[in-house]
CSV table of C-alpha atoms in Angstrom, one decimal:
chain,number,residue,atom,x,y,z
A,20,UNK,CA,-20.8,23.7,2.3
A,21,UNK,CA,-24.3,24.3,2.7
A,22,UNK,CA,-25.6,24.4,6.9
A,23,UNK,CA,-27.1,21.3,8.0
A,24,UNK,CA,-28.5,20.6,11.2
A,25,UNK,CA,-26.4,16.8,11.1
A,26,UNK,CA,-23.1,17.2,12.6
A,27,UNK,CA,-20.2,17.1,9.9
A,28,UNK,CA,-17.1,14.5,10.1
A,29,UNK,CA,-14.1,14.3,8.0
A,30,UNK,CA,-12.4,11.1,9.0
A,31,UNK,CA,-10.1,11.4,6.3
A,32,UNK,CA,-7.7,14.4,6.7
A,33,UNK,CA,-4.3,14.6,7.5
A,34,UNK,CA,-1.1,16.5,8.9
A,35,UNK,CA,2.2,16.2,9.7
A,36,UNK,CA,3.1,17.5,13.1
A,37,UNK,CA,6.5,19.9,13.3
A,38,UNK,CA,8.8,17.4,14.5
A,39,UNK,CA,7.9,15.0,11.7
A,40,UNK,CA,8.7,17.9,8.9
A,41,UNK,CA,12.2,17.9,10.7
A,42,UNK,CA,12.7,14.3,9.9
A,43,UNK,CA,11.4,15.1,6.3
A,44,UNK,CA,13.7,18.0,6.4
A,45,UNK,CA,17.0,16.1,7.4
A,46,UNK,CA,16.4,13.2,4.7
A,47,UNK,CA,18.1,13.0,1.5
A,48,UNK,CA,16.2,10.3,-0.2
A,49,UNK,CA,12.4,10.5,-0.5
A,50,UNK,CA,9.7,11.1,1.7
A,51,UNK,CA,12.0,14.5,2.4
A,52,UNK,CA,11.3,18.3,2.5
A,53,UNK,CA,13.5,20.7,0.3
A,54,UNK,CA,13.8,24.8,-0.2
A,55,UNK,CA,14.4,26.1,-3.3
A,56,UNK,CA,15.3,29.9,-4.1
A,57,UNK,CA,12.7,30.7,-6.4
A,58,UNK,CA,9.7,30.0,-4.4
A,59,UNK,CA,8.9,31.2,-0.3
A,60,UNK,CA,7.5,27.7,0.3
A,61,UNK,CA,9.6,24.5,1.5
A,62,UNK,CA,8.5,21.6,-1.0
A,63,UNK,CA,7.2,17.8,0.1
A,64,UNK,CA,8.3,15.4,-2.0
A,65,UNK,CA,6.6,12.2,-1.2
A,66,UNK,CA,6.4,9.9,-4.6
A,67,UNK,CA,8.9,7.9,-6.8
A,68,UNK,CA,7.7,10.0,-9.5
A,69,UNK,CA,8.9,13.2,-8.4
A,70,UNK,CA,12.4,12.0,-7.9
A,71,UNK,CA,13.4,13.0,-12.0
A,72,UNK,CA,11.7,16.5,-11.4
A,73,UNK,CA,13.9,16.6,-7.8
A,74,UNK,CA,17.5,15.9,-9.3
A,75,UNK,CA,16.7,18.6,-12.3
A,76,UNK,CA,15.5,21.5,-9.8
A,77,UNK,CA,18.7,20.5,-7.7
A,78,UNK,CA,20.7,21.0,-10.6
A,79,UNK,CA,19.2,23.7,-12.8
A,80,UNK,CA,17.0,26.7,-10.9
A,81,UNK,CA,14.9,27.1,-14.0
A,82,UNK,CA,13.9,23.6,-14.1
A,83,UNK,CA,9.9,22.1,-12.8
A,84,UNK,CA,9.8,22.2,-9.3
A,85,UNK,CA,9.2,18.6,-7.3
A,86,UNK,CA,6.3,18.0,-4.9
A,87,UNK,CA,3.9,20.4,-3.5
A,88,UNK,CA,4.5,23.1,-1.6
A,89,UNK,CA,4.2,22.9,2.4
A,90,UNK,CA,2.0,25.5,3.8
A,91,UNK,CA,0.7,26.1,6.8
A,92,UNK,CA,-2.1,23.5,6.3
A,93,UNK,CA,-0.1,20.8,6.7
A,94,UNK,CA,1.7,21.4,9.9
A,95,UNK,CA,-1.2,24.1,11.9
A,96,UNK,CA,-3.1,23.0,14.1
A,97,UNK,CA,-5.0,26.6,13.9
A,98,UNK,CA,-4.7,26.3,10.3
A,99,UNK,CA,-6.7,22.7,10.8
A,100,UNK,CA,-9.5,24.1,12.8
A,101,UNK,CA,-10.0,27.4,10.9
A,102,UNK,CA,-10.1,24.9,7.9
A,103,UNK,CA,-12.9,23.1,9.6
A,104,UNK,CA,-14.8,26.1,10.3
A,105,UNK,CA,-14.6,27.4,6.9
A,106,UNK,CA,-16.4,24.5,5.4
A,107,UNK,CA,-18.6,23.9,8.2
A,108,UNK,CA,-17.1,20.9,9.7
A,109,UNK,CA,-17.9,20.0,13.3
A,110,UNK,CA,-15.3,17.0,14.1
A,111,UNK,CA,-12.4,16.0,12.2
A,112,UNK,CA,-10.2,12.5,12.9
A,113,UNK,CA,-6.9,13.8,11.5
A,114,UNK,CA,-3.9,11.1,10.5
A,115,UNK,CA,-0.8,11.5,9.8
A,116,UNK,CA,-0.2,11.7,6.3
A,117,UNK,CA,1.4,8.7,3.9
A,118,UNK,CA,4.2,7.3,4.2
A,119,UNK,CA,3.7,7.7,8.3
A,120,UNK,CA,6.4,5.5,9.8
A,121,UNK,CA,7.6,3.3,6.9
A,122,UNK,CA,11.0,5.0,6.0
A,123,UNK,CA,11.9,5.1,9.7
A,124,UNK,CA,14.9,2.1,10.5
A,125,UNK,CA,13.8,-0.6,13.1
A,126,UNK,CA,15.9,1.1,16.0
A,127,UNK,CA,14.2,4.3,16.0
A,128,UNK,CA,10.4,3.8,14.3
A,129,UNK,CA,9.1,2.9,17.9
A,130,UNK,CA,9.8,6.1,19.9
A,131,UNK,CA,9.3,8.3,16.9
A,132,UNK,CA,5.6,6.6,16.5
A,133,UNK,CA,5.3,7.0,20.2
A,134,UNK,CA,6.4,10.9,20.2
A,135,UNK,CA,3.9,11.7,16.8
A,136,UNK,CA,0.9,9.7,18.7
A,137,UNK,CA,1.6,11.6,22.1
A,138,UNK,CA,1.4,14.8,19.7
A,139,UNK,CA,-1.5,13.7,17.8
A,140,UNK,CA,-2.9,13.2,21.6
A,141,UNK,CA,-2.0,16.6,22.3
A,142,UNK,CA,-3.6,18.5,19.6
A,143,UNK,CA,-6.3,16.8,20.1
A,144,UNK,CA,-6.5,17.6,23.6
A,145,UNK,CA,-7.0,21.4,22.5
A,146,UNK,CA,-10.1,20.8,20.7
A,147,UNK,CA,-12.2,18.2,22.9
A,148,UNK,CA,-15.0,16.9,21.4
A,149,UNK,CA,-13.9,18.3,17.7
A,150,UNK,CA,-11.0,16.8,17.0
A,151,UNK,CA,-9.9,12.4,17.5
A,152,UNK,CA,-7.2,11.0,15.7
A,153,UNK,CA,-5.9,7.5,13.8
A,154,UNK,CA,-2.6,6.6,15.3
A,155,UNK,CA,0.5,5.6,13.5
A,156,UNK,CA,2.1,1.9,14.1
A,157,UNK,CA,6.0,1.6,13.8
A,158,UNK,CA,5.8,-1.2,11.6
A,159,UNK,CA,9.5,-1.3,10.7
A,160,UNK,CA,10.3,-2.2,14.2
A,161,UNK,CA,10.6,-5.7,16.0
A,162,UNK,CA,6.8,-7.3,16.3
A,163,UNK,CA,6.7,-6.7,20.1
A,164,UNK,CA,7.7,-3.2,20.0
A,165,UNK,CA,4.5,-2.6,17.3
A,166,UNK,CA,2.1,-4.6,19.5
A,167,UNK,CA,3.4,-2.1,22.6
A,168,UNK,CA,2.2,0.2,20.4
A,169,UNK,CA,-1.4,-0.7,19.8
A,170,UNK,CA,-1.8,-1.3,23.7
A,171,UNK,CA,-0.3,2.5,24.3
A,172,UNK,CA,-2.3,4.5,21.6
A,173,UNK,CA,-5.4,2.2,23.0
A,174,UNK,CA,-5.2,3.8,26.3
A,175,UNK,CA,-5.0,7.5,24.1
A,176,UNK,CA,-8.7,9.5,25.1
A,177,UNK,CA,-8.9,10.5,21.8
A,178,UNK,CA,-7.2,7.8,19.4
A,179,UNK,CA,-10.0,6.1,17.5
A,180,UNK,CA,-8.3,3.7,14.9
A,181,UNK,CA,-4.6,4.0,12.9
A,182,UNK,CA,-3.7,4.3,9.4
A,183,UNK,CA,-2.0,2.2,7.9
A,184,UNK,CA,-0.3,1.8,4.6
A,185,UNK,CA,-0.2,-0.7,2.0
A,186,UNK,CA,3.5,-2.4,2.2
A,187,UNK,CA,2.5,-3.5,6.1
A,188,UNK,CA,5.7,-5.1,7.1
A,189,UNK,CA,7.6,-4.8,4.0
A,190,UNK,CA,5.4,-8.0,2.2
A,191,UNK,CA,1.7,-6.6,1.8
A,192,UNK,CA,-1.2,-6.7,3.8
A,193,UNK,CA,-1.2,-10.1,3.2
A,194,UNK,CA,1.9,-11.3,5.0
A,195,UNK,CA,1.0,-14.0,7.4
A,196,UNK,CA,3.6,-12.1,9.9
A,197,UNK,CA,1.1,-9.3,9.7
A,198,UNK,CA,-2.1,-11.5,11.6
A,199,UNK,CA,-0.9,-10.7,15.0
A,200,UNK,CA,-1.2,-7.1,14.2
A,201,UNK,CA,-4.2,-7.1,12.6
A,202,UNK,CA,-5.8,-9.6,15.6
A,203,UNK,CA,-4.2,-6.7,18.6
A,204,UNK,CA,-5.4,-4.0,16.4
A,205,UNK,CA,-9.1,-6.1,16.6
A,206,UNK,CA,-9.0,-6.9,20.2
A,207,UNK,CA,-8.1,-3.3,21.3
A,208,UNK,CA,-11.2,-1.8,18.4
A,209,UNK,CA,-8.9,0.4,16.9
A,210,UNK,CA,-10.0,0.6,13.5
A,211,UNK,CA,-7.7,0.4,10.5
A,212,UNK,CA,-8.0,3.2,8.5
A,213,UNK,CA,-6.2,2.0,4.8
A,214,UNK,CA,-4.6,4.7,2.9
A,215,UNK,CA,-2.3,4.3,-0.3
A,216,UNK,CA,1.3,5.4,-1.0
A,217,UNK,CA,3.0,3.4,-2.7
A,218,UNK,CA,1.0,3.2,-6.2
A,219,UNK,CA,2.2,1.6,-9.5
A,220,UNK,CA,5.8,1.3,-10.7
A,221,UNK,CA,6.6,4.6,-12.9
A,222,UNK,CA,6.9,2.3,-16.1
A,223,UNK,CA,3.1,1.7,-16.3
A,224,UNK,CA,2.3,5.7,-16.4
A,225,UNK,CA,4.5,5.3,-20.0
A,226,UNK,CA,7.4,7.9,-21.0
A,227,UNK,CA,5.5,11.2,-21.6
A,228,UNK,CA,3.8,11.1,-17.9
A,229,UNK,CA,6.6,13.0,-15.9
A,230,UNK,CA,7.0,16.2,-18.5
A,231,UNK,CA,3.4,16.0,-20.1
A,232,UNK,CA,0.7,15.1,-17.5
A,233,UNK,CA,2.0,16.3,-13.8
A,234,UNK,CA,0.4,13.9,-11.4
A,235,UNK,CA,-2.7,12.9,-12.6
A,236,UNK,CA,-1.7,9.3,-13.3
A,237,UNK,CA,-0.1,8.1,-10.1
A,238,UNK,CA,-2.8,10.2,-7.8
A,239,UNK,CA,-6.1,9.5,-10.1
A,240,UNK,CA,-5.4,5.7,-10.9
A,241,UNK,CA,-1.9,4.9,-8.7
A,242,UNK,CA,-3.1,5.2,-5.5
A,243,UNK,CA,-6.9,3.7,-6.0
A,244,UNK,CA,-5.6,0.5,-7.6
A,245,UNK,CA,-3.3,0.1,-5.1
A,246,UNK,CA,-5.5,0.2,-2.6
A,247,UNK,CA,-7.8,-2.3,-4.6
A,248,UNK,CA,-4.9,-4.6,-4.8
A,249,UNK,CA,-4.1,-4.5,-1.1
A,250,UNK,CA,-7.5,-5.7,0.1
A,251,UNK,CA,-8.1,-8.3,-2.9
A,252,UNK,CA,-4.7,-9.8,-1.7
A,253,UNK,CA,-6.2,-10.0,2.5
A,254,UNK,CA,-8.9,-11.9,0.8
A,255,UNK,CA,-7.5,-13.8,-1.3
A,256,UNK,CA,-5.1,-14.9,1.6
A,257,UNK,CA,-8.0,-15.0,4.3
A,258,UNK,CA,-7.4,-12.3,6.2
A,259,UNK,CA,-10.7,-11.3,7.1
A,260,UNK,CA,-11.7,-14.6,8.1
A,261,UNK,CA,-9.0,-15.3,10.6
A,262,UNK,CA,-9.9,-12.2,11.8
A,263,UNK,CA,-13.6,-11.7,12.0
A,264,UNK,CA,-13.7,-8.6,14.3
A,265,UNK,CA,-11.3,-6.9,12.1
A,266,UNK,CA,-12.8,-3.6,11.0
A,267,UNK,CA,-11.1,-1.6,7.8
A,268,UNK,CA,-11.8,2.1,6.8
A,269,UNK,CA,-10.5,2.7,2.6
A,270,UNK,CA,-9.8,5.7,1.3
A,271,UNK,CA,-10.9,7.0,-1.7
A,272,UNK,CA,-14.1,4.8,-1.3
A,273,UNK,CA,-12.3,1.8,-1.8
A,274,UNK,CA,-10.2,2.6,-4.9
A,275,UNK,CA,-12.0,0.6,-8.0
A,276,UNK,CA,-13.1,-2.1,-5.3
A,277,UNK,CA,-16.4,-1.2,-5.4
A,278,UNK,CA,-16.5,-1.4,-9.0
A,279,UNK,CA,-14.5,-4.3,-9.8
A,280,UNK,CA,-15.8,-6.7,-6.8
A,281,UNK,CA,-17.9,-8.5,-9.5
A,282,UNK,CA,-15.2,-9.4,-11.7
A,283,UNK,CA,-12.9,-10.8,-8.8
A,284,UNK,CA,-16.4,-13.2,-7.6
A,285,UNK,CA,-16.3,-14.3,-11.4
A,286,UNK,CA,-12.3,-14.9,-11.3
A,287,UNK,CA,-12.6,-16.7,-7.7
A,288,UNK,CA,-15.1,-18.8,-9.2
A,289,UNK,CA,-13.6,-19.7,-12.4
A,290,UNK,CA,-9.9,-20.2,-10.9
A,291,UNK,CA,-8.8,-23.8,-11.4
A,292,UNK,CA,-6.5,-23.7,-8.7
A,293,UNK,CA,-8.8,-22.0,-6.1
A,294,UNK,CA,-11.4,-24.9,-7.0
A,295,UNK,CA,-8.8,-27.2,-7.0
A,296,UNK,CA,-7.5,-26.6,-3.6
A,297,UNK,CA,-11.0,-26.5,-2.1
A,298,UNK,CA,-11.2,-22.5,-1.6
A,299,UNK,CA,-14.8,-22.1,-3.5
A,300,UNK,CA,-16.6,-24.5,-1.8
A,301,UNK,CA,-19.7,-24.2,0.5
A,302,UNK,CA,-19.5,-21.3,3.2
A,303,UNK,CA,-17.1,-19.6,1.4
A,304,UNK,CA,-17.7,-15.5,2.1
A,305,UNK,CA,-17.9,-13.4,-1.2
A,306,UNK,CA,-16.1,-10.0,-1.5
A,307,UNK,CA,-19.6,-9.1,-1.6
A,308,UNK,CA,-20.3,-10.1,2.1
A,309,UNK,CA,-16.7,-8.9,3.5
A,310,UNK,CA,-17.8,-5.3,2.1
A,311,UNK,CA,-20.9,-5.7,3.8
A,312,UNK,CA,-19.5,-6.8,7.1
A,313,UNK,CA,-15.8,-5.7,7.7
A,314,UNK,CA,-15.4,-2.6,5.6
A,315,UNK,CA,-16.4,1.2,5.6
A,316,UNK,CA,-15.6,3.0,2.9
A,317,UNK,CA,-14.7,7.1,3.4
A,318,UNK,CA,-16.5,9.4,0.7
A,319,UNK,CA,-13.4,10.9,-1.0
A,320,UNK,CA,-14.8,10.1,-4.7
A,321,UNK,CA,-15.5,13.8,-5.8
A,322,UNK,CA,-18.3,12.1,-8.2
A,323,UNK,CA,-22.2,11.2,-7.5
A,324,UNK,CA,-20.9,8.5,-10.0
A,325,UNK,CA,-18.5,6.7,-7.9
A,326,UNK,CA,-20.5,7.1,-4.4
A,327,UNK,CA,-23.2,5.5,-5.7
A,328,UNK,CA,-21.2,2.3,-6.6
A,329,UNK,CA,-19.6,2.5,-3.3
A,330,UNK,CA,-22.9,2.7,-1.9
A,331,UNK,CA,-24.2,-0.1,-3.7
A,332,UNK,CA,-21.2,-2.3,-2.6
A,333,UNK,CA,-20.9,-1.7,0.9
A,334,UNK,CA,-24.2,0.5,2.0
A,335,UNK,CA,-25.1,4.0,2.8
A,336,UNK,CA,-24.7,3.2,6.5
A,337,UNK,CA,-21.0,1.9,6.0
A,338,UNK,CA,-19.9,5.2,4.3
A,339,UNK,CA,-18.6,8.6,5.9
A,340,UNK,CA,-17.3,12.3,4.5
A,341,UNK,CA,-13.9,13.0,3.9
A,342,UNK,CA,-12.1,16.3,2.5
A,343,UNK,CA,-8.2,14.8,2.0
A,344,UNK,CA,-7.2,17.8,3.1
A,345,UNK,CA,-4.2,19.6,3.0
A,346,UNK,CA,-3.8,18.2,-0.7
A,347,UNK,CA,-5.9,19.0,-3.5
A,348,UNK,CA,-6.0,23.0,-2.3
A,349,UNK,CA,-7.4,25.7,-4.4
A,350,UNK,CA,-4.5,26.9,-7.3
A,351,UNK,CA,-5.9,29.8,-8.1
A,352,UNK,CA,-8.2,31.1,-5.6
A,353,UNK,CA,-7.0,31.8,-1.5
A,354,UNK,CA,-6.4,28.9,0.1
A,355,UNK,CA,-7.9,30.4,3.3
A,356,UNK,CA,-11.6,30.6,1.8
A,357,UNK,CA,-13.7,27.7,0.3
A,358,UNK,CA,-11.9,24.4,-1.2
A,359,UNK,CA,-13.7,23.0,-4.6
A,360,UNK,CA,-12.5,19.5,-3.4
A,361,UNK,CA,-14.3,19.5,-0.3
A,362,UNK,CA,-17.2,20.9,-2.2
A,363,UNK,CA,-17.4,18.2,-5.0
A,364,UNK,CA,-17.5,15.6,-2.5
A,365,UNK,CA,-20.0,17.4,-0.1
A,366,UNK,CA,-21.9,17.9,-3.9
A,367,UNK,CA,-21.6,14.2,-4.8
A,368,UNK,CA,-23.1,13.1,-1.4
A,369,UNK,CA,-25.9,15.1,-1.9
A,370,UNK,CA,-26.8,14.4,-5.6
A,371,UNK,CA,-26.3,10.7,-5.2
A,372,UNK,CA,-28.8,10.3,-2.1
A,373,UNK,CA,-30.7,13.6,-2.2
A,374,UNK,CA,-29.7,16.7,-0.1
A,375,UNK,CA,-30.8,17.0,3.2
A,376,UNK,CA,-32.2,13.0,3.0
A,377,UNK,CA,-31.6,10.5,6.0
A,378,UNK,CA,-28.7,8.9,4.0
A,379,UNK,CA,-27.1,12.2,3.0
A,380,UNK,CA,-26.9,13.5,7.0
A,381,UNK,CA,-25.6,9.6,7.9
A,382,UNK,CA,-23.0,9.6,5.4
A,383,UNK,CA,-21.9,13.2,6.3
A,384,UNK,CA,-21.5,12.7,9.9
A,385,UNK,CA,-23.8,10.3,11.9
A,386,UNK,CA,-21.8,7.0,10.4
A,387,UNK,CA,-18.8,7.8,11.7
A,388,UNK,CA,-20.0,9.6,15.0
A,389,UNK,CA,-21.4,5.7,15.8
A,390,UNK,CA,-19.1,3.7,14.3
A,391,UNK,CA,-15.9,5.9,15.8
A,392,UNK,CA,-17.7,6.2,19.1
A,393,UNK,CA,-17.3,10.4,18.5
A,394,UNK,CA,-20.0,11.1,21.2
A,395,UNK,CA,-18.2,10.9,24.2
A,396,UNK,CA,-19.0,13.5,26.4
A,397,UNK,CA,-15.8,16.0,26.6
């Protein structure tokens, strides 16, 4: 990544602490972590579509291998920070990785999210001044344990948000059971940082995804409609007006929101129901407007393409860098040296504003150092 006298942010890259890879590692259906013979590496194995490729490697040692393999990257915290200097990255607000704390049972999601946060708290403690942190919610548990949660990672020096998934509570992100959340969550100003996991059921990816086209389907179009969905649903359902103060972070730029926000005004608009019921009258806030005024957008989109619609939906001034790192490494180069992934979005940033430009140094670091109140002296 080329020098620049703007200090760089990644807000959008992730790890998973040690004592969450022991969970992973003592699980027998996915999210779990396996070892195979014929390769050094444990393997993570995180999606329903891996699950066919998992049962044949358990079976036959010649067979695909599942997941990706978990290096040092995802767990390090020296691996993080060498990562960081590498590609000329000043701060980084790390998260744990998807699925976070949704597999966990009621009983025991609460002092497990406590324990990761205290960690995240830790690490971060290391590296004052370069490194913050989203916290994870134990949203399985009962809703007063989760709210003792957003008033303990609150009082964490370095926490400056938490991601959060796409299933909430088990109903969506637009469960009604989910406002008091969402309301804590705005009173403390955590931000929500959304992230997808879930995706699309298998079926849609058709019967020659899981031996002919690896992952490209569930990670390229899965995971940004998904997130697209989950926000269209909150508004749809009024989320964001209950909760004006409400502030929401989406990865990959927003999925195809920023794209499709058009075509959901027109469908609002022309929905007899919605009319029906009064819901498109006067004063009504367009997606438009909630883009403008409750959502940031990361710049995960490794295309000048894509950032510039996410620019044009939500503004240059709403948008900050990401890398996604540990995934997407290098395949056939060191994983130690430069990653093209961080690259093509560094890249896009600059072709879609112009390099070295007011917007370009905002995006790549002075967004997020004001909106994620980085500047703290440490």
């Amino acid at each position: 990544m080329a020098a620049s006298k703007v200090r760089v942010v990644d807000i959008h890259t992730h790890m998973y602490p040690p004592s969450y890879i022991k969970i992973l590692e003592s699980r027998s259906t996915i999210p779990l972590v396996r070892t195979f013979p014929q390769t050094p590496d444990p393997r993570l194995i995180l999606l329903e579509a891996e699950v066919k490729s998992l049962e044949e490697a358990t079976k036959d040692a010649t067979a695909k291998l599942p997941g990706r393999p978990l290096t040092s990257h995802f767990a390090s915290l020296a691996q993080k920070v060498h990562f960081m200097d590498t590609h000329g990255i000043d701060i980084s607000v790390i998260s744990l990785a998807n699925p976070w704390l949704d597999f966990l049972s009621a009983s025991e999601s609460g002092k497990i999210g406590e324990s990761v946060n205290e960690e995240f708290s830790r690490m971060c403690g290391e590296h004052p001044g370069r490194l913050f942190f989203f916290a994870t919610l134990p949203l399985t548990a009962p809703l007063e344990t989760v709210l003792a949660a957003v008033s303990h990672v609150k009082g964490l020096k370095y926490c400056r948000g938490i991601i959060l998934g796409t299933s909430g509570l088990g109903k969506g992100l637009d469960d009604p059971a989910l406002l008091p959340i969402f309301e804590a969550l705005a009173a403390a100003h955590l931000t929500v940082f959304l992230h997808p996991h879930y995706g699309l059921p298998n079926e849609v990816w058709g019967p020659r995804a899981s031996e002919e086209y690896g992952h490209v389907l569930p990670l390229a179009l899965g995971f940004p409609m998904e997130t697209t969905i989950a926000v269209t649903r909150m508004y749809l359902s009024g989320v964001f007006d209950k909760v004006r103060d409400l502030r929401m972070i989406l990865a990959h730029s927003g999925g195809t929101l920023p794209f499709l926000a058009g075509r959901i005004e027109s469908c609002v608009l022309h929905d007899g129901q919605l009319v029906r019921e009064g819901k498109v009258g006067k004063g009504r806030r367009t997606v438009w407007e909630v883009l403008k005024e409750q959502i940031y957008l990361d710049a995960v989109i490794y295309s000048e393409v894509g950032l510039k619609a996410a620019i044009d939906a939500s503004g240059a001034d709403r948008l900050m860098f990401g890398t996604d790192h540990p995934f997407f490494p290098p395949l056939e180069t060191d994983e130690q040296g430069e990653w093209e992934s961080v690259s093509l979005n560094a890249d896009a940033v600059a072709k879609a504003v112009g390099e070295g430009s007011g917007e370009a140094k905002a995006i790549m670091g002075g967004n997020a150092i004001s909106i994620l109140r980085l500047d703290q002296d440490f």
